[in-house]
CSV table of C-alpha atoms and ligand atoms in Angstrom, one decimal:
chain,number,residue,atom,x,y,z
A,1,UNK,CA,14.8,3.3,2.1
A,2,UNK,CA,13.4,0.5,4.4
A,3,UNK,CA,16.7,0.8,6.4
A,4,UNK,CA,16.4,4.6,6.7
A,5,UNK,CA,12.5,4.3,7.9
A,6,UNK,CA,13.8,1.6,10.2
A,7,UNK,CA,16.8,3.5,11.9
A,8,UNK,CA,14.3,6.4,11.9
A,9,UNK,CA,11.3,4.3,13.4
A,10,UNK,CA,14.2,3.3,16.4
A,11,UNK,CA,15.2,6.7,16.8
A,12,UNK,CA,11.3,7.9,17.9
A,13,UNK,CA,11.1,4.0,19.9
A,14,UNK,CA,14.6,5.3,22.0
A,15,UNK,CA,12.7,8.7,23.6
A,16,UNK,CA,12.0,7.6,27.2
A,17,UNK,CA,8.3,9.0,26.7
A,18,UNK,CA,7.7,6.9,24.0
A,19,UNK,CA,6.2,3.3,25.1
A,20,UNK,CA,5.2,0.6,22.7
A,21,UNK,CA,3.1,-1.9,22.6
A,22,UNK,CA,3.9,-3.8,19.1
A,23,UNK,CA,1.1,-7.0,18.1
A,24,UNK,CA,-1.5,-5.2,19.2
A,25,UNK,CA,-4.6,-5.3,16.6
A,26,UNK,CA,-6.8,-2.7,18.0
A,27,UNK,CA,-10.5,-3.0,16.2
A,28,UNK,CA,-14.3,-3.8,16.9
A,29,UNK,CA,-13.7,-7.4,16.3
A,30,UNK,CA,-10.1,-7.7,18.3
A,31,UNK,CA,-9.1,-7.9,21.6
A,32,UNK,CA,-8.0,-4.6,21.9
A,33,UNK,CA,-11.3,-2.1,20.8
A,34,UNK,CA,-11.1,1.6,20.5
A,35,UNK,CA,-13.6,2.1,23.9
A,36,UNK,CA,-10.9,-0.2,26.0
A,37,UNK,CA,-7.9,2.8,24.5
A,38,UNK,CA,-10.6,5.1,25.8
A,39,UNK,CA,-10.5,3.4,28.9
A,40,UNK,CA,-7.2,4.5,29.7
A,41,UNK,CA,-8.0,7.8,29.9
A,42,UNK,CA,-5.6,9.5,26.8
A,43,UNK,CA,-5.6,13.4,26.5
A,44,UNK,CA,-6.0,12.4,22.6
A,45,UNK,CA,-5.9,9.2,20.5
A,46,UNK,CA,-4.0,9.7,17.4
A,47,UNK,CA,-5.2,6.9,14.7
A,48,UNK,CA,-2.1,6.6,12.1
A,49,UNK,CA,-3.3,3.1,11.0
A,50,UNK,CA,-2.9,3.5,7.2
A,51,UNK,CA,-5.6,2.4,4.5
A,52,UNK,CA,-6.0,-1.4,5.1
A,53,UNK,CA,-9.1,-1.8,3.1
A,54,UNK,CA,-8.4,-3.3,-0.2
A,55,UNK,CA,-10.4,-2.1,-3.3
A,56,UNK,CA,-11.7,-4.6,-5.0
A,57,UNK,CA,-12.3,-4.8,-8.8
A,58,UNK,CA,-15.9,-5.8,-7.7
A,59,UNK,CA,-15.9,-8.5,-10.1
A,60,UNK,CA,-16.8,-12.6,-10.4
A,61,UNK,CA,-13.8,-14.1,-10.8
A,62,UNK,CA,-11.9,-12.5,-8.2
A,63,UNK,CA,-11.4,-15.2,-6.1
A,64,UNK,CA,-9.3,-17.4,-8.8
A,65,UNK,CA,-5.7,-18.6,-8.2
A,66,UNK,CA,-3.4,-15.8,-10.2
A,67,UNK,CA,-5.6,-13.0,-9.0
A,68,UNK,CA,-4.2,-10.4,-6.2
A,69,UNK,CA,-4.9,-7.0,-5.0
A,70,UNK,CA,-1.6,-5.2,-5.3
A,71,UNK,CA,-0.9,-4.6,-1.2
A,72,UNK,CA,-1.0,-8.3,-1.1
A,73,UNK,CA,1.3,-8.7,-3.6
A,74,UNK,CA,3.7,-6.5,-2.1
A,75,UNK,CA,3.3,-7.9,1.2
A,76,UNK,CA,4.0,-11.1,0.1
A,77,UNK,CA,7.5,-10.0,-1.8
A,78,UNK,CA,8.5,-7.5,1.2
A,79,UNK,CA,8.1,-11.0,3.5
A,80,UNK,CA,5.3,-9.8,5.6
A,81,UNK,CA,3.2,-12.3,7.7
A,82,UNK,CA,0.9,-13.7,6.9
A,83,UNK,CA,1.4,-13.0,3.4
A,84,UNK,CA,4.8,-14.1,3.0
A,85,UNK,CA,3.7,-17.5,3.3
A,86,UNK,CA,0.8,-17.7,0.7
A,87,UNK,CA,0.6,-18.8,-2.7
A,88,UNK,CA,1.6,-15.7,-4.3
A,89,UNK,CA,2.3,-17.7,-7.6
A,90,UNK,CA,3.2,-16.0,-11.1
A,91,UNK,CA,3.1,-16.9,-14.6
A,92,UNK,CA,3.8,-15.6,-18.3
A,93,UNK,CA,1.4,-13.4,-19.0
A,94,UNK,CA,1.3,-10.7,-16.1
A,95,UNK,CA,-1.6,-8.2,-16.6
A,96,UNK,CA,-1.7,-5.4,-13.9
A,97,UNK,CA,-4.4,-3.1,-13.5
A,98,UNK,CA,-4.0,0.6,-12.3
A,99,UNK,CA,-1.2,3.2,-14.1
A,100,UNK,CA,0.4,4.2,-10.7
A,101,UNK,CA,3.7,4.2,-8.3
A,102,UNK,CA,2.6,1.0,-6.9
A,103,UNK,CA,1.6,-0.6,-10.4
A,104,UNK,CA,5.6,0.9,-11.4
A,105,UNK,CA,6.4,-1.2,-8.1
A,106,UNK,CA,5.6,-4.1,-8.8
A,107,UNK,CA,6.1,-4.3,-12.6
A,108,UNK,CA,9.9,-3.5,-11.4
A,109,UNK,CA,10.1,-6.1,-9.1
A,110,UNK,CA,8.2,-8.9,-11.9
A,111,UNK,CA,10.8,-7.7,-14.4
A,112,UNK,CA,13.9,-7.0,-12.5
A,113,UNK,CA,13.8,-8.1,-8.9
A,114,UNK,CA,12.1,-11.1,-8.5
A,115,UNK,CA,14.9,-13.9,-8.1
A,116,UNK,CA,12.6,-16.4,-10.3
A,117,UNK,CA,11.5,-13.6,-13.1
A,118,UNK,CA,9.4,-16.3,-14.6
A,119,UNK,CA,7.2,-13.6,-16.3
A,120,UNK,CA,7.4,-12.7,-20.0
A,121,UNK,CA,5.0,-10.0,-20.2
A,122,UNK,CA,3.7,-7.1,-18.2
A,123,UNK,CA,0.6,-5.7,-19.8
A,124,UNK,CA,-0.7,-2.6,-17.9
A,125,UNK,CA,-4.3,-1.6,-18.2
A,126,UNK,CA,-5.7,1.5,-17.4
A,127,UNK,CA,-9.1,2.8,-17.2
A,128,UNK,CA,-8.0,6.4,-19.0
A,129,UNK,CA,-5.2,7.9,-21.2
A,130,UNK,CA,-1.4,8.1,-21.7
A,131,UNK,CA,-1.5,11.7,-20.1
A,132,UNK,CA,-3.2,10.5,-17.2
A,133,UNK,CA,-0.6,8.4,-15.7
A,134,UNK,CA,0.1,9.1,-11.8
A,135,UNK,CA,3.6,7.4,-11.5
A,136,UNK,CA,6.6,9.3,-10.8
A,137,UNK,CA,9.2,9.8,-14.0
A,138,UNK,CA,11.9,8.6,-11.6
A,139,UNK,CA,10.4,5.1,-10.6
A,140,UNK,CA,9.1,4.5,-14.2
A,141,UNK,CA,13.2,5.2,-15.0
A,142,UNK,CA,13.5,1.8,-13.2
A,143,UNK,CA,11.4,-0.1,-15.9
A,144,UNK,CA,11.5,1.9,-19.2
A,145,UNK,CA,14.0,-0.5,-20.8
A,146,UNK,CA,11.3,-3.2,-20.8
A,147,UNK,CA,8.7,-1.0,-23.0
A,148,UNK,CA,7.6,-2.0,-25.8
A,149,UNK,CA,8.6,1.3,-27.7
A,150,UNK,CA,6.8,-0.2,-31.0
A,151,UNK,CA,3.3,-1.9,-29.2
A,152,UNK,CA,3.2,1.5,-27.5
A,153,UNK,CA,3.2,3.7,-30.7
A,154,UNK,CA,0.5,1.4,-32.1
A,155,UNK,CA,-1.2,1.9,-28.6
A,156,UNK,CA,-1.2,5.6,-28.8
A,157,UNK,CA,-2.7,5.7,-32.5
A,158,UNK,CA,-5.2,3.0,-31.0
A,159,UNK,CA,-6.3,6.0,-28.5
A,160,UNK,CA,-5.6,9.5,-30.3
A,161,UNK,CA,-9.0,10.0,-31.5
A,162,UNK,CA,-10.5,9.5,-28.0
A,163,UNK,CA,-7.7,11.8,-26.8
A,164,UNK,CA,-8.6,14.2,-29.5
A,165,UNK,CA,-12.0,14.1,-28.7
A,166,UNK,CA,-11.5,15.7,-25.1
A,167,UNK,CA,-9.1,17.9,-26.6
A,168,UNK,CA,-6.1,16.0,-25.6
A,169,UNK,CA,-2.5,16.2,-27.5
A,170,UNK,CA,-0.8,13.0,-28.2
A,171,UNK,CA,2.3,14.4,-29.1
A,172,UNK,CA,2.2,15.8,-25.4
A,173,UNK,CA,2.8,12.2,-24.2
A,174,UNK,CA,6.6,12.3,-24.3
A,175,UNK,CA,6.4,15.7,-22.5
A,176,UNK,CA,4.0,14.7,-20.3
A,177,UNK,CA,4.0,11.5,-18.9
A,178,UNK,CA,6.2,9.2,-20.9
A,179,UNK,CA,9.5,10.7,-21.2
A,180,UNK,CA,10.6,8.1,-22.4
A,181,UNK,CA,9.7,8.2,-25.6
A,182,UNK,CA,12.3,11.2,-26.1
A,183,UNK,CA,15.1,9.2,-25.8
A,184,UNK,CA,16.5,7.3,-28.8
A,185,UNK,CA,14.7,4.2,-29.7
A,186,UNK,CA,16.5,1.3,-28.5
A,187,UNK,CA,16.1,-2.7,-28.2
A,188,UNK,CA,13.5,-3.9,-25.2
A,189,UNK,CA,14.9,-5.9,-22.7
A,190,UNK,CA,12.7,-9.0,-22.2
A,191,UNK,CA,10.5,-9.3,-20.1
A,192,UNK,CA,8.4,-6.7,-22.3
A,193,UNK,CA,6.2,-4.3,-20.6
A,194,UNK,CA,3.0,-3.1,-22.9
A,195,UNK,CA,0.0,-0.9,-22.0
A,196,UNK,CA,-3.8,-0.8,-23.0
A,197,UNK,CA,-4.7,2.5,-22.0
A,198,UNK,CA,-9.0,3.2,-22.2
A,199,UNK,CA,-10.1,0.0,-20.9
A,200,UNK,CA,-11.7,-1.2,-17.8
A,201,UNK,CA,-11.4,-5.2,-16.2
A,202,UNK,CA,-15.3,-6.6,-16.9
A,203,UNK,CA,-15.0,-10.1,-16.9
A,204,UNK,CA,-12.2,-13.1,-15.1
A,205,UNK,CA,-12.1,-15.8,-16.5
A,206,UNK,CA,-10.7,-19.8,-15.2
A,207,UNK,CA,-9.2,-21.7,-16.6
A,208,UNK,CA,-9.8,-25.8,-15.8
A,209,UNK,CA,-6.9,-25.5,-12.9
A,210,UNK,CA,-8.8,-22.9,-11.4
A,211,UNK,CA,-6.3,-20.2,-12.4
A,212,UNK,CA,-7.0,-17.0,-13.6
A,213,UNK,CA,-7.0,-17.3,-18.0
A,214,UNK,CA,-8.7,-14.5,-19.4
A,215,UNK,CA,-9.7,-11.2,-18.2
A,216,UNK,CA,-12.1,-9.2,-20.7
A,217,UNK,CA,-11.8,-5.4,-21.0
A,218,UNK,CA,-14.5,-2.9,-21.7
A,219,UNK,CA,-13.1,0.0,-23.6
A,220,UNK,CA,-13.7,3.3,-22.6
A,221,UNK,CA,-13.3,7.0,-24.1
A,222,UNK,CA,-12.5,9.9,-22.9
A,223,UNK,CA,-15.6,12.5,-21.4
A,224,UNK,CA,-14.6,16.1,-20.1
A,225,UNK,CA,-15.3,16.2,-16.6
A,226,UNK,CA,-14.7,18.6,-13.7
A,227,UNK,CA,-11.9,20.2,-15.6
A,228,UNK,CA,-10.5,16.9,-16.3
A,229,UNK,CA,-11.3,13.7,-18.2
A,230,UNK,CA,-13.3,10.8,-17.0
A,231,UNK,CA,-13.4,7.1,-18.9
A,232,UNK,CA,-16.7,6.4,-20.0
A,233,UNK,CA,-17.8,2.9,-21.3
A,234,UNK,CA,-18.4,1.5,-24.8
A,235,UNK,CA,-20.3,-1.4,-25.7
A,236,UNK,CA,-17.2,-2.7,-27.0
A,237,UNK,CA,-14.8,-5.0,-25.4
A,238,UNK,CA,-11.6,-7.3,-26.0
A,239,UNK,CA,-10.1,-10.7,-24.3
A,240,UNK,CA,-6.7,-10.8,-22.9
A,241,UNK,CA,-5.0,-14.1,-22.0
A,242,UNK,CA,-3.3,-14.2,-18.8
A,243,UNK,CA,-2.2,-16.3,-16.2
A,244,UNK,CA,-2.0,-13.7,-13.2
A,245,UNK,CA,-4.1,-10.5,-12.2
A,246,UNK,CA,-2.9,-7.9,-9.9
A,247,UNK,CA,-5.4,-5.1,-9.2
A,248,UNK,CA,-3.0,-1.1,-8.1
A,249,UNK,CA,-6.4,0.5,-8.2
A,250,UNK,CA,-5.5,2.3,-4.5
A,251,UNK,CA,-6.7,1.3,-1.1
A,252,UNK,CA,-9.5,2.5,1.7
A,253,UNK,CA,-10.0,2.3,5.1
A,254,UNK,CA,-10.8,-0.3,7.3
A,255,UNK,CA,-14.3,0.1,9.0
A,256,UNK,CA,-13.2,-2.4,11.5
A,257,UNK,CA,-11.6,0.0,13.5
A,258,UNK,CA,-14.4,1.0,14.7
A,259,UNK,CA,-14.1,5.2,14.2
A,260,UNK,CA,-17.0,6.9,12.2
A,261,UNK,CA,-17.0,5.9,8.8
A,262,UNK,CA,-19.0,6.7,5.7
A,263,UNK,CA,-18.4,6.6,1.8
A,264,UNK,CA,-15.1,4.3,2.0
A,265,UNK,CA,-13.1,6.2,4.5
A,266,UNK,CA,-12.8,7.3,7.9
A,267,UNK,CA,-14.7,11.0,8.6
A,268,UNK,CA,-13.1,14.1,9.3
A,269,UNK,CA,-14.2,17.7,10.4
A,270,UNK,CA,-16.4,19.1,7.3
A,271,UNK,CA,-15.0,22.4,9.1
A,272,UNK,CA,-12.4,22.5,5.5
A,273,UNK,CA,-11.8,26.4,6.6
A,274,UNK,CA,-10.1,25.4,10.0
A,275,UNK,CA,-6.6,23.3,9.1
A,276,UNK,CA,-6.8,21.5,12.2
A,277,UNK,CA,-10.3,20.0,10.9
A,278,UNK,CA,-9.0,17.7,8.5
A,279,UNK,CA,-7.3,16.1,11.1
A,280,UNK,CA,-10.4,15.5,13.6
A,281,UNK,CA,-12.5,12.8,13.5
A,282,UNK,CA,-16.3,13.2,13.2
A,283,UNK,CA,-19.2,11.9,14.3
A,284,UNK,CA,-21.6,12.6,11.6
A,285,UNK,CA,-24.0,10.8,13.2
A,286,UNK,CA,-24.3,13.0,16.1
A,287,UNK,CA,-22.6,15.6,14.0
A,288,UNK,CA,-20.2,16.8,16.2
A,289,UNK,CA,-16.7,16.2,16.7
A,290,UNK,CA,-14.7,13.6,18.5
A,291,UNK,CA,-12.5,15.7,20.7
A,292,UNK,CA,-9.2,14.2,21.2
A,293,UNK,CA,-9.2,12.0,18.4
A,294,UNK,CA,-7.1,12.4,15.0
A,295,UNK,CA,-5.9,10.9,12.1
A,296,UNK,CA,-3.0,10.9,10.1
A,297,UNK,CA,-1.3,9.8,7.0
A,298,UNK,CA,-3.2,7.5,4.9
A,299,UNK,CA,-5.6,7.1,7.6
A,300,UNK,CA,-6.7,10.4,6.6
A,301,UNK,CA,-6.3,10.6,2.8
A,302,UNK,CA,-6.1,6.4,1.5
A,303,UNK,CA,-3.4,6.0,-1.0
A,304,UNK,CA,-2.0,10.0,-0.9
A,305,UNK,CA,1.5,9.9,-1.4
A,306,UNK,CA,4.8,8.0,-0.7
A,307,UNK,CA,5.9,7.4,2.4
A,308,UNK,CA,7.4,11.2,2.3
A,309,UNK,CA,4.0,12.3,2.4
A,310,UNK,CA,2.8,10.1,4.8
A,311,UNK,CA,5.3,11.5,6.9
A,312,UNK,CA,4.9,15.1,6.0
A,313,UNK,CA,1.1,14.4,7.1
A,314,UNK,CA,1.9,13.1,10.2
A,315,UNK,CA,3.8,15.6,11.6
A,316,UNK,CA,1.3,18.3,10.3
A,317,UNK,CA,-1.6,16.7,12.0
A,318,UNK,CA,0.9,16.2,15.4
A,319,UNK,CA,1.3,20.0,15.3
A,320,UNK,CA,-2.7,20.1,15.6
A,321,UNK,CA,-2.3,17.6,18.3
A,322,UNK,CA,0.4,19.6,20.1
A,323,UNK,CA,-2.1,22.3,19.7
A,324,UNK,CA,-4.9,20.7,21.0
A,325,UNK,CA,-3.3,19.5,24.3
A,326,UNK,CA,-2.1,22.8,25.0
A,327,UNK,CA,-5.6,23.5,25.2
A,328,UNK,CA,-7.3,20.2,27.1
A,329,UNK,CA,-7.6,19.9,30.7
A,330,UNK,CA,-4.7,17.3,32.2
A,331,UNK,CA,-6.3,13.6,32.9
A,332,UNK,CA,-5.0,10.8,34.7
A,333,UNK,CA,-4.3,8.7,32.0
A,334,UNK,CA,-3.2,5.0,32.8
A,335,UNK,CA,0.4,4.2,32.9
A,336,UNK,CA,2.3,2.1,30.3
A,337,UNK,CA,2.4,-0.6,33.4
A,338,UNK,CA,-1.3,-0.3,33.4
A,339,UNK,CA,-1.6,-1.2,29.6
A,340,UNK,CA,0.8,-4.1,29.9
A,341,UNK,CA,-0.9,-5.1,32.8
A,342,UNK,CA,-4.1,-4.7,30.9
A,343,UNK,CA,-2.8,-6.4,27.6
A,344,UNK,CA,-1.4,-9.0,29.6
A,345,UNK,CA,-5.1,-9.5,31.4
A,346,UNK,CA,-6.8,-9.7,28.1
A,347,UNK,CA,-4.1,-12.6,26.9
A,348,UNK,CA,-2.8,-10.1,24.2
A,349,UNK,CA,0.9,-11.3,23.7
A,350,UNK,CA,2.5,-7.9,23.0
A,351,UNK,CA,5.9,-6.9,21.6
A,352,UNK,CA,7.9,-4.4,23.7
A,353,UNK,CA,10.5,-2.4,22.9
A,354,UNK,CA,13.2,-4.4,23.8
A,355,UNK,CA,11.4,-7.3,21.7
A,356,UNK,CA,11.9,-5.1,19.0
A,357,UNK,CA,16.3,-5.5,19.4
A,358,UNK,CA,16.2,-8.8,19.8
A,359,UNK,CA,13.7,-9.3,16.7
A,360,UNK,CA,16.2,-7.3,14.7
A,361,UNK,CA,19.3,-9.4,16.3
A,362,UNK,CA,17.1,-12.3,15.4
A,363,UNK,CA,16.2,-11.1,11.8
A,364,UNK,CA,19.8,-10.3,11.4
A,365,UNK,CA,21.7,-13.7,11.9
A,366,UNK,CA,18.7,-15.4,9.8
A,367,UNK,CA,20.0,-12.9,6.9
A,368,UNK,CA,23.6,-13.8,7.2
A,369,UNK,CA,23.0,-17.4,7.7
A,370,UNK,CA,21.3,-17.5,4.7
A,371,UNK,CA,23.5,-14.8,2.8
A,372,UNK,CA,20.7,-12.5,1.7
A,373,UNK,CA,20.2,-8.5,2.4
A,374,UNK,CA,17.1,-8.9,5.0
A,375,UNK,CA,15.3,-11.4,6.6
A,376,UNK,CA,11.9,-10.8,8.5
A,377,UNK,CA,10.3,-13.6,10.0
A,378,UNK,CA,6.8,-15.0,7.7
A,379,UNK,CA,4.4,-15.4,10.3
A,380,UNK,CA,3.7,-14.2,13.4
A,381,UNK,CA,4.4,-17.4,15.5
A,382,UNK,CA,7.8,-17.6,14.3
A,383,UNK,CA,8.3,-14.3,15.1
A,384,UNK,CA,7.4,-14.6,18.4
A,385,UNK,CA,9.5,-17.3,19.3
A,386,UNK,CA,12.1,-15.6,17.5
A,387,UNK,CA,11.9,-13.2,20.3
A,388,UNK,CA,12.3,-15.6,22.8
A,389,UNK,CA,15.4,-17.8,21.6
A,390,UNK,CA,17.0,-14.7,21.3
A,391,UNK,CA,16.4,-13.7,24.9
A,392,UNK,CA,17.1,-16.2,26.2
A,393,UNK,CA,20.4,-17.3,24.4
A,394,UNK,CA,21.8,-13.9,25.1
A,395,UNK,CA,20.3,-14.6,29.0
A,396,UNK,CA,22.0,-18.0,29.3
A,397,UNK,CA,25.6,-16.5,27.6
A,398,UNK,CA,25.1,-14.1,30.3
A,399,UNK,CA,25.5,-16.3,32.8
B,401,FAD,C1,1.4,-1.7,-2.6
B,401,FAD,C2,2.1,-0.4,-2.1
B,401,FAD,C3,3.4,-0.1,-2.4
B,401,FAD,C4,4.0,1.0,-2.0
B,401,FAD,N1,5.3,1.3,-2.3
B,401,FAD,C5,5.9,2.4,-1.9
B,401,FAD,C6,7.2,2.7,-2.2
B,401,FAD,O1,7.9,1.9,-2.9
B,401,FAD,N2,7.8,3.8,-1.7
B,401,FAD,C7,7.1,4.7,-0.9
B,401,FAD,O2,7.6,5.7,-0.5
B,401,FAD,N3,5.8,4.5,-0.6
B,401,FAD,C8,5.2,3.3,-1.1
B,401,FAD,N4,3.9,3.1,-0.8
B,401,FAD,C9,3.1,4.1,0.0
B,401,FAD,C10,3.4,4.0,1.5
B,401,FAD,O3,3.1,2.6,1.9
B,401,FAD,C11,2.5,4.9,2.2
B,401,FAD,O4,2.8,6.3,1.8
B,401,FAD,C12,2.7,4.9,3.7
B,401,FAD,O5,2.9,3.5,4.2
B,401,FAD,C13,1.6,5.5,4.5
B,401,FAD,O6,2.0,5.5,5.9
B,401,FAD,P1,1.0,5.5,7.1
B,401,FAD,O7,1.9,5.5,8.3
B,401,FAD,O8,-0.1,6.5,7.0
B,401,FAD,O9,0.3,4.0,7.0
B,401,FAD,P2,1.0,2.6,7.1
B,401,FAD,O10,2.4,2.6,6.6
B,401,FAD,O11,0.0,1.7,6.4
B,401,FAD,O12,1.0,2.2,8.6
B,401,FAD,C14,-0.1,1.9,9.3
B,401,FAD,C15,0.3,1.0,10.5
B,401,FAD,O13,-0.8,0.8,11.4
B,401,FAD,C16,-0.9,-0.6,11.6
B,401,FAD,N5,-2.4,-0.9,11.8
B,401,FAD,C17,-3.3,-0.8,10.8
B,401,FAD,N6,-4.5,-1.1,11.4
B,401,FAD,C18,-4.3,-1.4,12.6
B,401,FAD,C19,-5.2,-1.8,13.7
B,401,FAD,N7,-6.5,-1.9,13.5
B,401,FAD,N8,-4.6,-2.0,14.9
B,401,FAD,C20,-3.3,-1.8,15.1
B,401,FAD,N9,-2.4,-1.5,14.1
B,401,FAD,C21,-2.9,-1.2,12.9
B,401,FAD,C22,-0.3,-1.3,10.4
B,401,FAD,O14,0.1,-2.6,10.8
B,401,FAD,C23,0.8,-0.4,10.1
B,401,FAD,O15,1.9,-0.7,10.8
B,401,FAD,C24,3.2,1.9,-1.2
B,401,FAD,C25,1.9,1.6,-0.9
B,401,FAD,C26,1.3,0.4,-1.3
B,401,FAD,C27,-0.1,0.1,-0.9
């Protein structure tokens, strides 16, 4: 998939009206700040900067050694500076928190892809039910073999009263959301793969090396709620040992950015009649809305979708854009030589275009030198003077 996106990503980059200016952090406390954009005079600013706010489990212990928020973790395993190069260390005892894709994601590459696969145990913890898992039946196909068929029939007799209490069907699991279970019983592959449905992360505890050791659940049941269920807490609670934490609880905007934002996310048009609306940004503030400015993709919705979706979003909310511009009186809007010149000004060391071939010639003989699939560089420094070896080998072969 990541060399589809890619090829894609190069085919919009190779239109002539396209320019890019790649390394470019654009934010209230960055070089670059959303009133210097306005500065060079855009018909519209389209803001399709994803969800870069981590949720936090909001509790003590957070900060041990073993304990990640799950867009770290992947970072780190997809090679992304400057994760790639942190202690992203794993144990035994793997608990994760959060019963979607992402969680599926990263249980897969624990118990399948990682070239160490250290772990022994992947113990999923979710705050509701067996029927109110959110991962696809396809990516969970990836991992089934590692359930713990038996734990998990103990687990659902753990949780059928507070599943009958809200009116809920355990039998409709295996229909539902664990298809799984339909298939004929068969011997788990190690590393096993367990879940504790109805329980919620209340306490981290360290152990002496300052690593994650325990994490205590509060368990929860099951209240009716806006035509759905809601966990609600008990008094009771239960200790898990673990070495590692990682928290798939979804993801929210940055307020960095420095576009109105209230309640976790970025705001858009209350206007919910008018399609075009959930696109705009709003002040709400001054309540009125920011003409010319949009957002897209998870910069609109946080953690909505696959990258499918994110796409699908995208071009919905460029239609709006189109439509807008058809409308807005022309400007003279700096030219890409005025950003660069600009960029270049404010000592911003930017990646062009061209950068962007010989990165990927770069990235490419790294990966066949050292006989793996893909390489991509761990930090940005290296990066950068990947750039510049490669231009200038292929400048001085030219001569
Ligand atoms: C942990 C995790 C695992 C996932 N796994 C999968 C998967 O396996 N398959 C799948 O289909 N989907 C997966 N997704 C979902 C997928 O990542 C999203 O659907 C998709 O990335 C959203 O696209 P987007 O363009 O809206 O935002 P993003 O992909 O987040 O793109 C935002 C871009 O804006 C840049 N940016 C952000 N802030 C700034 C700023 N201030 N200045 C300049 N640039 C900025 C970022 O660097 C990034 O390049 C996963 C998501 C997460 C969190």
């Amino acid at each position: 998939m990541k060399i589809g996106l890619r090829k894609q990503f190069a085919k919009v980059l190779a239109l002539p009206n396209v320019h890019y200016f790649g390394h470019v952090p654009v934010g209230s406390n960055s070089p670059i700040t959303i009133n210097d954009l306005r500065g060079f005079c855009p018909s519209a600013l389209v803001f399709a900067v994803g969800a870069q706010g981590t949720k936090n489990l909001g509790l003590p212990g957070e900060e041990l050694r073993g304990v990640y928020s799950a867009k770290d973790f992947v970072y780190y395993y997809n090679q992304l500076p400057p994760f790639a190069s942190q202690d992203f260390s794993v144990g035994k005892r793997v608990v994760i928190v959060g019963m979607g894709n992402v969680m599926v994601d990263i249980a897969r590459w624990l118990m399948v892809d990682s070239p160490k696969r250290c772990v022994e145990e992947v113990i999923v913890i979710a705050r509701r039910g067996p029927l109110e898992a959110k991962f696809d039946e396809k990516e969970f196909a990836n991992i089934q073999i590692h359930l713990d068929r038996e734990a998990f029939q103990d687990e659902l007799r753990r949780v059928e009263p507070a599943m009958k209490a809200v009116g809920q069907d355990v039998a409709k699991v295996a229909e539902e959301t664990f298809p799984v279970l339909k298939l004929p019983d068969q011997q788990t592959i190690p590393p096993r793969l367990i879940f504790r449905f109805l329980s919620s992360p209340s306490a981290i505890t360290g152990g002496p090396d300052g690593r994650i050791a325990r994490l205590t659940v509060t368990e929860n049941i099951l209240v009716a709620r806006d035509g759905g269920v809601a966990a609600k807490a008990t008094d009771r609670t239960a200790d898990i040992d673990v070495d590692t934490l990682i928290f798939a609880i979804g993801d929210q905007h940055d307020p960095s950015l420095g576009i109105p934002f209230a309640k976790g996310g970025y705001v858009t048009n209350p206007e919910i009649a008018d399609p075009c609306a959930h696109y705009q940004v709003f002040n709400h503030q001054m309540g009125e809305v920011c003409s010319g400015d949009f957002v897209v993709g998870w910069a609109r919705k946080p953690s909505e979708g696959l990258v499918g979706i994110a796409r699908h979003d995208g071009e919905v909310g460029a239609t709006h854009v189109l439509q807008f511009l058809g409308n807005a009186p022309p400007r003279a809007a700096a030219s890409a030589e005025d950003v660069a010149r600009f960029l270049q000004q404010r000592g911003v060391e930017f990646v062009t275009k061209d950068d962007l071939r010989w990165l990927t010639a770069a990235e490419e003989k790294e990966a066949r030198e050292r006989g793996t699939a893909y390489y991509f560089f761990s930090d940005d420094d290296s990066m950068l003077a990947a750039i510049e070896r490669e231009k200038s080998t292929s400048a001085a072969s030219a001569r």
